[in-house]
PDB file of C-alpha atoms in Angstrom:
ATOM      1  CA  MET A   1      33.404 170.203 -94.294  1.00 58.00           C
ATOM      2  CA  PHE A   2      30.632 171.284 -91.940  1.00 64.00           C
ATOM      3  CA  THR A   3      27.086 171.069 -93.268  1.00 72.00           C
ATOM      4  CA  ALA A   4      23.645 171.699 -91.802  1.00 74.00           C
ATOM      5  CA  ALA A   5      22.930 167.991 -92.196  1.00 72.00           C
ATOM      6  CA  ASP A   6      25.909 167.185 -89.956  1.00 74.00           C
ATOM      7  CA  PHE A   7      24.594 169.343 -87.124  1.00 75.00           C
ATOM      8  CA  LEU A   8      21.098 167.891 -87.563  1.00 77.00           C
ATOM      9  CA  THR A   9      22.596 164.403 -87.345  1.00 73.00           C
ATOM     10  CA  ILE A  10      24.430 165.357 -84.139  1.00 74.00           C
ATOM     11  CA  ALA A  11      21.168 166.632 -82.633  1.00 75.00           C
ATOM     12  CA  LEU A  12      19.424 163.389 -83.589  1.00 71.00           C
ATOM     13  CA  LEU A  13      22.283 161.345 -82.109  1.00 71.00           C
ATOM     14  CA  VAL A  14      22.055 163.251 -78.820  1.00 71.00           C
ATOM     15  CA  GLY A  15      18.307 162.581 -78.712  1.00 66.00           C
ATOM     16  CA  LEU A  16      18.811 158.905 -79.495  1.00 62.00           C
ATOM     17  CA  GLU A  17      21.561 158.675 -76.874  1.00 66.00           C
ATOM     18  CA  ALA A  18      19.173 160.128 -74.305  1.00 62.00           C
ATOM     19  CA  LEU A  19      16.538 157.508 -75.171  1.00 59.00           C
ATOM     20  CA  LEU A  20      18.975 154.608 -75.383  1.00 59.00           C
ATOM     21  CA  SER A  21      20.659 155.603 -72.112  1.00 64.00           C
ATOM     22  CA  ALA A  22      17.586 155.724 -69.875  1.00 65.00           C
ATOM     23  CA  ASP A  23      18.222 152.240 -68.501  1.00 67.00           C
ATOM     24  CA  ASN A  24      21.991 152.824 -68.460  1.00 71.00           C
ATOM     25  CA  ALA A  25      21.596 155.949 -66.328  1.00 75.00           C
ATOM     26  CA  MET A  26      19.482 154.100 -63.763  1.00 74.00           C
ATOM     27  CA  VAL A  27      21.982 151.241 -63.431  1.00 76.00           C
ATOM     28  CA  LEU A  28      24.946 153.624 -63.081  1.00 77.00           C
ATOM     29  CA  ALA A  29      23.092 155.743 -60.507  1.00 79.00           C
ATOM     30  CA  VAL A  30      22.491 152.663 -58.333  1.00 78.00           C
ATOM     31  CA  LEU A  31      26.128 151.544 -58.633  1.00 79.00           C
ATOM     32  CA  VAL A  32      27.474 154.940 -57.560  1.00 83.00           C
ATOM     33  CA  LEU A  33      24.911 155.463 -54.795  1.00 79.00           C
ATOM     34  CA  GLY A  34      26.636 152.813 -52.683  1.00 78.00           C
ATOM     35  CA  LEU A  35      29.656 155.073 -52.135  1.00 83.00           C
ATOM     36  CA  PRO A  36      29.965 157.755 -49.432  1.00 83.00           C
ATOM     37  CA  LYS A  37      28.583 161.111 -50.576  1.00 80.00           C
ATOM     38  CA  HIS A  38      32.002 162.722 -51.015  1.00 82.00           C
ATOM     39  CA  GLN A  39      33.088 159.936 -53.391  1.00 84.00           C
ATOM     40  CA  ARG A  40      29.995 159.632 -55.583  1.00 82.00           C
ATOM     41  CA  HIS A  41      30.705 162.525 -57.916  1.00 81.00           C
ATOM     42  CA  LYS A  42      34.371 161.541 -58.065  1.00 85.00           C
ATOM     43  CA  ALA A  43      33.394 158.025 -59.190  1.00 84.00           C
ATOM     44  CA  LEU A  44      31.030 159.461 -61.779  1.00 81.00           C
ATOM     45  CA  ARG A  45      33.675 161.915 -62.979  1.00 82.00           C
ATOM     46  CA  TYR A  46      36.274 159.181 -63.429  1.00 81.00           C
ATOM     47  CA  GLY A  47      33.715 156.786 -64.844  1.00 77.00           C
ATOM     48  CA  ILE A  48      32.369 159.269 -67.383  1.00 75.00           C
ATOM     49  CA  ALA A  49      35.919 160.302 -68.371  1.00 78.00           C
ATOM     50  CA  GLY A  50      36.680 156.656 -69.032  1.00 76.00           C
ATOM     51  CA  ALA A  51      33.417 156.344 -70.944  1.00 72.00           C
ATOM     52  CA  PHE A  52      34.573 159.095 -73.324  1.00 74.00           C
ATOM     53  CA  VAL A  53      37.761 157.150 -74.041  1.00 77.00           C
ATOM     54  CA  PHE A  54      35.988 153.806 -74.413  1.00 73.00           C
ATOM     55  CA  ARG A  55      33.295 155.282 -76.666  1.00 70.00           C
ATOM     56  CA  ALA A  56      35.939 156.861 -78.905  1.00 73.00           C
ATOM     57  CA  ILE A  57      37.880 153.596 -79.177  1.00 75.00           C
ATOM     58  CA  ALA A  58      34.689 151.593 -79.681  1.00 70.00           C
ATOM     59  CA  THR A  59      33.565 153.975 -82.427  1.00 70.00           C
ATOM     60  CA  LEU A  60      36.850 153.473 -84.263  1.00 71.00           C
ATOM     61  CA  LEU A  61      36.388 149.717 -83.888  1.00 71.00           C
ATOM     62  CA  ALA A  62      32.652 149.750 -84.664  1.00 63.00           C
ATOM     63  CA  VAL A  63      33.076 147.170 -87.405  1.00 55.00           C
ATOM     64  CA  TYR A  64      34.174 144.653 -84.770  1.00 64.00           C
ATOM     65  CA  LEU A  65      31.466 145.480 -82.239  1.00 59.00           C
ATOM     66  CA  ILE A  66      29.010 143.197 -83.988  1.00 56.00           C
ATOM     67  CA  ARG A  67      31.213 140.314 -82.855  1.00 60.00           C
ATOM     68  CA  LEU A  68      30.836 141.351 -79.205  1.00 64.00           C
ATOM     69  CA  ARG A  69      27.317 139.986 -78.871  1.00 69.00           C
ATOM     70  CA  LEU A  70      28.433 137.865 -75.938  1.00 75.00           C
ATOM     71  CA  VAL A  71      28.957 141.098 -73.969  1.00 72.00           C
ATOM     72  CA  LYS A  72      25.175 141.505 -73.780  1.00 75.00           C
ATOM     73  CA  LEU A  73      24.773 138.007 -72.375  1.00 82.00           C
ATOM     74  CA  VAL A  74      27.422 138.672 -69.723  1.00 79.00           C
ATOM     75  CA  GLY A  75      25.815 142.042 -68.946  1.00 77.00           C
ATOM     76  CA  ALA A  76      22.380 140.433 -68.585  1.00 82.00           C
ATOM     77  CA  GLY A  77      23.779 137.868 -66.159  1.00 85.00           C
ATOM     78  CA  TYR A  78      25.487 140.534 -64.054  1.00 80.00           C
ATOM     79  CA  LEU A  79      22.374 142.722 -63.847  1.00 81.00           C
ATOM     80  CA  LEU A  80      20.196 139.737 -62.935  1.00 86.00           C
ATOM     81  CA  TYR A  81      22.667 138.946 -60.167  1.00 83.00           C
ATOM     82  CA  LEU A  82      22.383 142.522 -58.843  1.00 79.00           C
ATOM     83  CA  ALA A  83      18.573 142.314 -58.784  1.00 82.00           C
ATOM     84  CA  TYR A  84      18.630 138.842 -57.182  1.00 85.00           C
ATOM     85  CA  ARG A  85      21.053 139.993 -54.476  1.00 79.00           C
ATOM     86  CA  HIS A  86      18.933 143.063 -53.753  1.00 77.00           C
ATOM     87  CA  PHE A  87      15.538 141.383 -53.394  1.00 79.00           C
ATOM     88  CA  LEU A  88      16.585 138.043 -51.876  1.00 80.00           C
ATOM     89  CA  GLY A  89      19.699 139.047 -49.967  1.00 65.00           C
ATOM     90  CA  ALA A  90      18.135 141.665 -47.679  1.00 58.00           C
ATOM     91  CA  LYS A  91      16.683 140.752 -44.285  1.00 57.00           C
ATOM     92  CA  ASP A  92      13.779 143.210 -44.402  1.00 56.00           C
ATOM     93  CA  ALA A  93      12.265 146.020 -46.481  1.00 55.00           C
ATOM     94  CA  GLN A  94      14.107 148.744 -44.568  1.00 54.00           C
ATOM     95  CA  SER A  95      17.558 147.268 -45.157  1.00 52.00           C
ATOM     96  CA  ARG A  96      16.608 146.383 -48.733  1.00 51.00           C
ATOM     97  CA  ARG A  97      15.680 149.961 -49.521  1.00 53.00           C
ATOM     98  CA  ALA A  98      18.929 151.330 -48.155  1.00 56.00           C
ATOM     99  CA  PRO A  99      21.353 152.166 -50.995  1.00 57.00           C
ATOM    100  CA  PRO A 100      23.598 149.125 -51.662  1.00 60.00           C
ATOM    101  CA  LYS A 101      26.999 149.653 -50.046  1.00 65.00           C
ATOM    102  CA  ALA A 102      29.967 149.688 -52.418  1.00 65.00           C
ATOM    103  CA  LEU A 103      32.622 147.143 -51.462  1.00 65.00           C
ATOM    104  CA  PRO A 104      36.263 146.522 -52.405  1.00 70.00           C
ATOM    105  CA  TRP A 105      36.625 144.190 -55.378  1.00 68.00           C
ATOM    106  CA  MET A 106      39.582 142.219 -56.746  1.00 71.00           C
ATOM    107  CA  GLY A 107      42.074 144.183 -54.651  1.00 70.00           C
ATOM    108  CA  LEU A 108      40.599 147.573 -55.590  1.00 76.00           C
ATOM    109  CA  THR A 109      39.185 150.067 -53.100  1.00 84.00           C
ATOM    110  CA  ALA A 110      35.409 150.570 -53.075  1.00 83.00           C
ATOM    111  CA  LEU A 111      35.833 153.788 -55.088  1.00 83.00           C
ATOM    112  CA  TRP A 112      37.927 152.264 -57.869  1.00 84.00           C
ATOM    113  CA  ALA A 113      35.891 149.068 -57.883  1.00 84.00           C
ATOM    114  CA  THR A 114      32.818 151.225 -58.539  1.00 82.00           C
ATOM    115  CA  VAL A 115      34.629 153.153 -61.284  1.00 83.00           C
ATOM    116  CA  VAL A 116      35.530 149.871 -63.012  1.00 82.00           C
ATOM    117  CA  LYS A 117      31.929 148.645 -62.724  1.00 80.00           C
ATOM    118  CA  VAL A 118      30.707 151.944 -64.208  1.00 80.00           C
ATOM    119  CA  GLU A 119      33.113 151.506 -67.140  1.00 78.00           C
ATOM    120  CA  LEU A 120      32.110 147.900 -67.811  1.00 77.00           C
ATOM    121  CA  THR A 121      28.405 148.672 -67.501  1.00 76.00           C
ATOM    122  CA  ASP A 122      28.715 151.583 -69.917  1.00 75.00           C
ATOM    123  CA  LEU A 123      30.513 149.304 -72.383  1.00 72.00           C
ATOM    124  CA  VAL A 124      27.584 146.860 -72.317  1.00 71.00           C
ATOM    125  CA  PHE A 125      25.098 149.616 -73.096  1.00 69.00           C
ATOM    126  CA  ALA A 126      27.344 151.469 -75.565  1.00 69.00           C
ATOM    127  CA  ILE A 127      27.142 148.854 -78.300  1.00 67.00           C
ATOM    128  CA  ASP A 128      23.615 149.746 -79.447  1.00 63.00           C
ATOM    129  CA  SER A 129      24.154 153.515 -79.462  1.00 67.00           C
ATOM    130  CA  ILE A 130      27.478 153.270 -81.315  1.00 69.00           C
ATOM    131  CA  LEU A 131      26.082 151.008 -84.022  1.00 65.00           C
ATOM    132  CA  VAL A 132      23.110 153.366 -84.469  1.00 63.00           C
ATOM    133  CA  ALA A 133      25.493 156.330 -84.743  1.00 69.00           C
ATOM    134  CA  VAL A 134      27.674 154.597 -87.333  1.00 66.00           C
ATOM    135  CA  ALA A 135      24.575 153.772 -89.363  1.00 59.00           C
ATOM    136  CA  MET A 136      23.438 157.416 -89.319  1.00 64.00           C
ATOM    137  CA  SER A 137      26.668 159.101 -90.429  1.00 69.00           C
ATOM    138  CA  PRO A 138      29.959 158.071 -92.066  1.00 65.00           C
ATOM    139  CA  LYS A 139      31.785 161.059 -90.521  1.00 73.00           C
ATOM    140  CA  LEU A 140      33.846 160.243 -87.445  1.00 72.00           C
ATOM    141  CA  TRP A 141      33.640 163.750 -85.940  1.00 75.00           C
ATOM    142  CA  VAL A 142      29.841 163.704 -86.193  1.00 75.00           C
ATOM    143  CA  ILE A 143      29.619 160.316 -84.456  1.00 73.00           C
ATOM    144  CA  LEU A 144      32.041 161.339 -81.694  1.00 75.00           C
ATOM    145  CA  SER A 145      30.337 164.715 -81.154  1.00 77.00           C
ATOM    146  CA  GLY A 146      26.925 163.099 -80.797  1.00 74.00           C
ATOM    147  CA  GLY A 147      28.303 160.466 -78.428  1.00 73.00           C
ATOM    148  CA  ILE A 148      30.155 162.971 -76.241  1.00 76.00           C
ATOM    149  CA  LEU A 149      27.145 165.276 -75.905  1.00 76.00           C
ATOM    150  CA  GLY A 150      24.961 162.254 -75.184  1.00 74.00           C
ATOM    151  CA  ILE A 151      27.279 161.105 -72.381  1.00 75.00           C
ATOM    152  CA  ILE A 152      27.262 164.605 -70.862  1.00 77.00           C
ATOM    153  CA  MET A 153      23.462 164.553 -70.904  1.00 75.00           C
ATOM    154  CA  MET A 154      23.468 161.118 -69.282  1.00 74.00           C
ATOM    155  CA  ARG A 155      25.798 162.432 -66.545  1.00 73.00           C
ATOM    156  CA  LEU A 156      23.287 165.158 -65.696  1.00 76.00           C
ATOM    157  CA  VAL A 157      20.453 162.625 -65.591  1.00 76.00           C
ATOM    158  CA  ILE A 158      22.433 160.305 -63.285  1.00 77.00           C
ATOM    159  CA  GLY A 159      23.029 163.140 -60.812  1.00 76.00           C
ATOM    160  CA  ARG A 160      19.305 163.855 -60.630  1.00 78.00           C
ATOM    161  CA  LEU A 161      18.437 160.170 -60.291  1.00 77.00           C
ATOM    162  CA  MET A 162      20.866 159.766 -57.379  1.00 77.00           C
ATOM    163  CA  SER A 163      19.218 162.655 -55.537  1.00 79.00           C
ATOM    164  CA  LEU A 164      15.731 161.206 -56.050  1.00 80.00           C
ATOM    165  CA  VAL A 165      16.691 157.656 -55.053  1.00 76.00           C
ATOM    166  CA  GLU A 166      18.436 158.933 -51.928  1.00 76.00           C
ATOM    167  CA  ARG A 167      15.460 161.088 -50.915  1.00 80.00           C
ATOM    168  CA  TYR A 168      12.773 158.469 -51.628  1.00 80.00           C
ATOM    169  CA  PRO A 169      13.869 154.976 -50.420  1.00 76.00           C
ATOM    170  CA  PRO A 170      11.092 153.084 -52.322  1.00 78.00           C
ATOM    171  CA  LEU A 171      12.810 154.204 -55.525  1.00 80.00           C
ATOM    172  CA  VAL A 172      15.670 151.833 -54.653  1.00 79.00           C
ATOM    173  CA  ASP A 173      13.290 148.901 -55.192  1.00 82.00           C
ATOM    174  CA  ALA A 174      12.059 150.497 -58.415  1.00 83.00           C
ATOM    175  CA  ALA A 175      15.634 150.904 -59.600  1.00 80.00           C
ATOM    176  CA  PHE A 176      16.348 147.201 -59.125  1.00 82.00           C
ATOM    177  CA  ILE A 177      13.074 146.212 -60.811  1.00 87.00           C
ATOM    178  CA  ILE A 178      14.255 148.292 -63.768  1.00 83.00           C
ATOM    179  CA  ILE A 179      17.667 146.620 -63.579  1.00 81.00           C
ATOM    180  CA  ALA A 180      15.977 143.189 -63.700  1.00 86.00           C
ATOM    181  CA  TRP A 181      13.897 144.318 -66.681  1.00 87.00           C
ATOM    182  CA  VAL A 182      16.983 145.620 -68.477  1.00 82.00           C
ATOM    183  CA  ALA A 183      18.678 142.258 -67.880  1.00 84.00           C
ATOM    184  CA  VAL A 184      15.728 140.431 -69.446  1.00 89.00           C
ATOM    185  CA  LYS A 185      15.795 142.860 -72.377  1.00 86.00           C
ATOM    186  CA  LEU A 186      19.518 142.289 -72.960  1.00 83.00           C
ATOM    187  CA  LEU A 187      19.017 138.519 -72.795  1.00 89.00           C
ATOM    188  CA  VAL A 188      16.165 138.657 -75.326  1.00 89.00           C
ATOM    189  CA  GLU A 189      18.249 140.882 -77.616  1.00 84.00           C
ATOM    190  CA  PHE A 190      21.121 138.388 -77.479  1.00 85.00           C
ATOM    191  CA  LEU A 191      18.840 135.423 -78.233  1.00 90.00           C
ATOM    192  CA  HIS A 192      17.162 137.349 -81.070  1.00 88.00           C
ATOM    193  CA  VAL A 193      20.422 138.404 -82.731  1.00 81.00           C
ATOM    194  CA  GLU A 194      21.796 134.873 -82.432  1.00 82.00           C
ATOM    195  CA  GLY A 195      18.665 133.532 -84.131  1.00 85.00           C
ATOM    196  CA  TYR A 196      17.339 131.512 -81.202  1.00 88.00           C
ATOM    197  CA  ILE A 197      14.065 133.468 -81.055  1.00 90.00           C
ATOM    198  CA  ALA A 198      12.173 135.663 -83.531  1.00 88.00           C
ATOM    199  CA  PHE A 199      10.743 137.955 -80.864  1.00 85.00           C
ATOM    200  CA  GLU A 200      12.333 141.168 -79.594  1.00 84.00           C
ATOM    201  CA  PHE A 201      11.051 143.992 -77.406  1.00 84.00           C
ATOM    202  CA  PRO A 202      10.194 147.227 -79.263  1.00 82.00           C
ATOM    203  CA  ARG A 203      12.241 150.210 -78.100  1.00 73.00           C
ATOM    204  CA  TRP A 204       9.088 152.133 -77.136  1.00 77.00           C
ATOM    205  CA  LEU A 205       7.963 149.277 -74.874  1.00 82.00           C
ATOM    206  CA  SER A 206      11.324 149.139 -73.116  1.00 77.00           C
ATOM    207  CA  LEU A 207      11.458 152.877 -72.476  1.00 74.00           C
ATOM    208  CA  GLY A 208       7.750 153.076 -71.615  1.00 82.00           C
ATOM    209  CA  LEU A 209       8.000 150.331 -69.008  1.00 85.00           C
ATOM    210  CA  ILE A 210      10.976 152.040 -67.369  1.00 80.00           C
ATOM    211  CA  VAL A 211       9.014 155.302 -67.157  1.00 81.00           C
ATOM    212  CA  VAL A 212       5.910 153.561 -65.749  1.00 88.00           C
ATOM    213  CA  ILE A 213       7.920 151.700 -63.070  1.00 86.00           C
ATOM    214  CA  PHE A 214       9.812 154.811 -62.009  1.00 84.00           C
ATOM    215  CA  VAL A 215       6.799 157.165 -61.998  1.00 86.00           C
ATOM    216  CA  THR A 216       4.641 154.656 -60.089  1.00 90.00           C
ATOM    217  CA  ALA A 217       7.333 154.206 -57.436  1.00 86.00           C
ATOM    218  CA  PHE A 218       7.886 157.965 -57.240  1.00 86.00           C
ATOM    219  CA  LEU A 219       4.174 158.682 -56.690  1.00 88.00           C
ATOM    220  CA  TYR A 220       4.006 155.925 -54.067  1.00 86.00           C
ATOM    221  CA  ALA A 221       7.051 157.365 -52.287  1.00 83.00           C
ATOM    222  CA  ARG A 222       5.547 160.870 -52.302  1.00 84.00           C
ATOM    223  CA  THR A 223       2.312 159.482 -50.840  1.00 84.00           C
ATOM    224  CA  GLN A 224       4.224 157.701 -48.071  1.00 76.00           C
ATOM    225  CA  GLU A 225       6.202 160.869 -47.325  1.00 71.00           C
ATOM    226  CA  ARG A 226       3.018 162.889 -46.731  1.00 72.00           C
ATOM    227  CA  ARG A 227       1.720 160.421 -44.141  1.00 66.00           C
TER     228      ARG A 227
END
């Protein structure tokens, strides 16, 4: 039975997905940017298609997601590693600001290795949005509709982010600062949920800091471009 409340809930879920996926979109954009241009959209297409499947399965198994808290800890460690490798592994600022090159991984080609990383990264970030969706509506079709539309919106955002990061090299540094911040946020969330600390970052602070970092880097890059 379709009701006006169902469609309102879907609209709210799409909005929440957009807010919750701001950091996700930045991480995925950086992962895909390391591929040759002709493979980037293919990796995103495969990755997003897989995300639809994983989100649907995860929604059906939402009751068990609460037990996957360790995923956030693993995700935080991986993102911290990416930021560490970016800032301390480069020889100079010019090479650091070049998009990170995608490499083969565990016998997979660079393309499929990137697709797998996109899938795993999306899984880390999907837990929060799925649990929020389940809390907002008991109807499976409402939850899935909101999630699917949210993923489509995220795909559009990632495409725009890739274009900006490629055009303005300083945004690469900003992207990895955001990745480091997201890693810290995931670690704090894990420690908070496990009861080790009472503190947690408010959602508005997390999103606001991402916006400030990105806008500051963008304005700096525009200033450098005019010189």
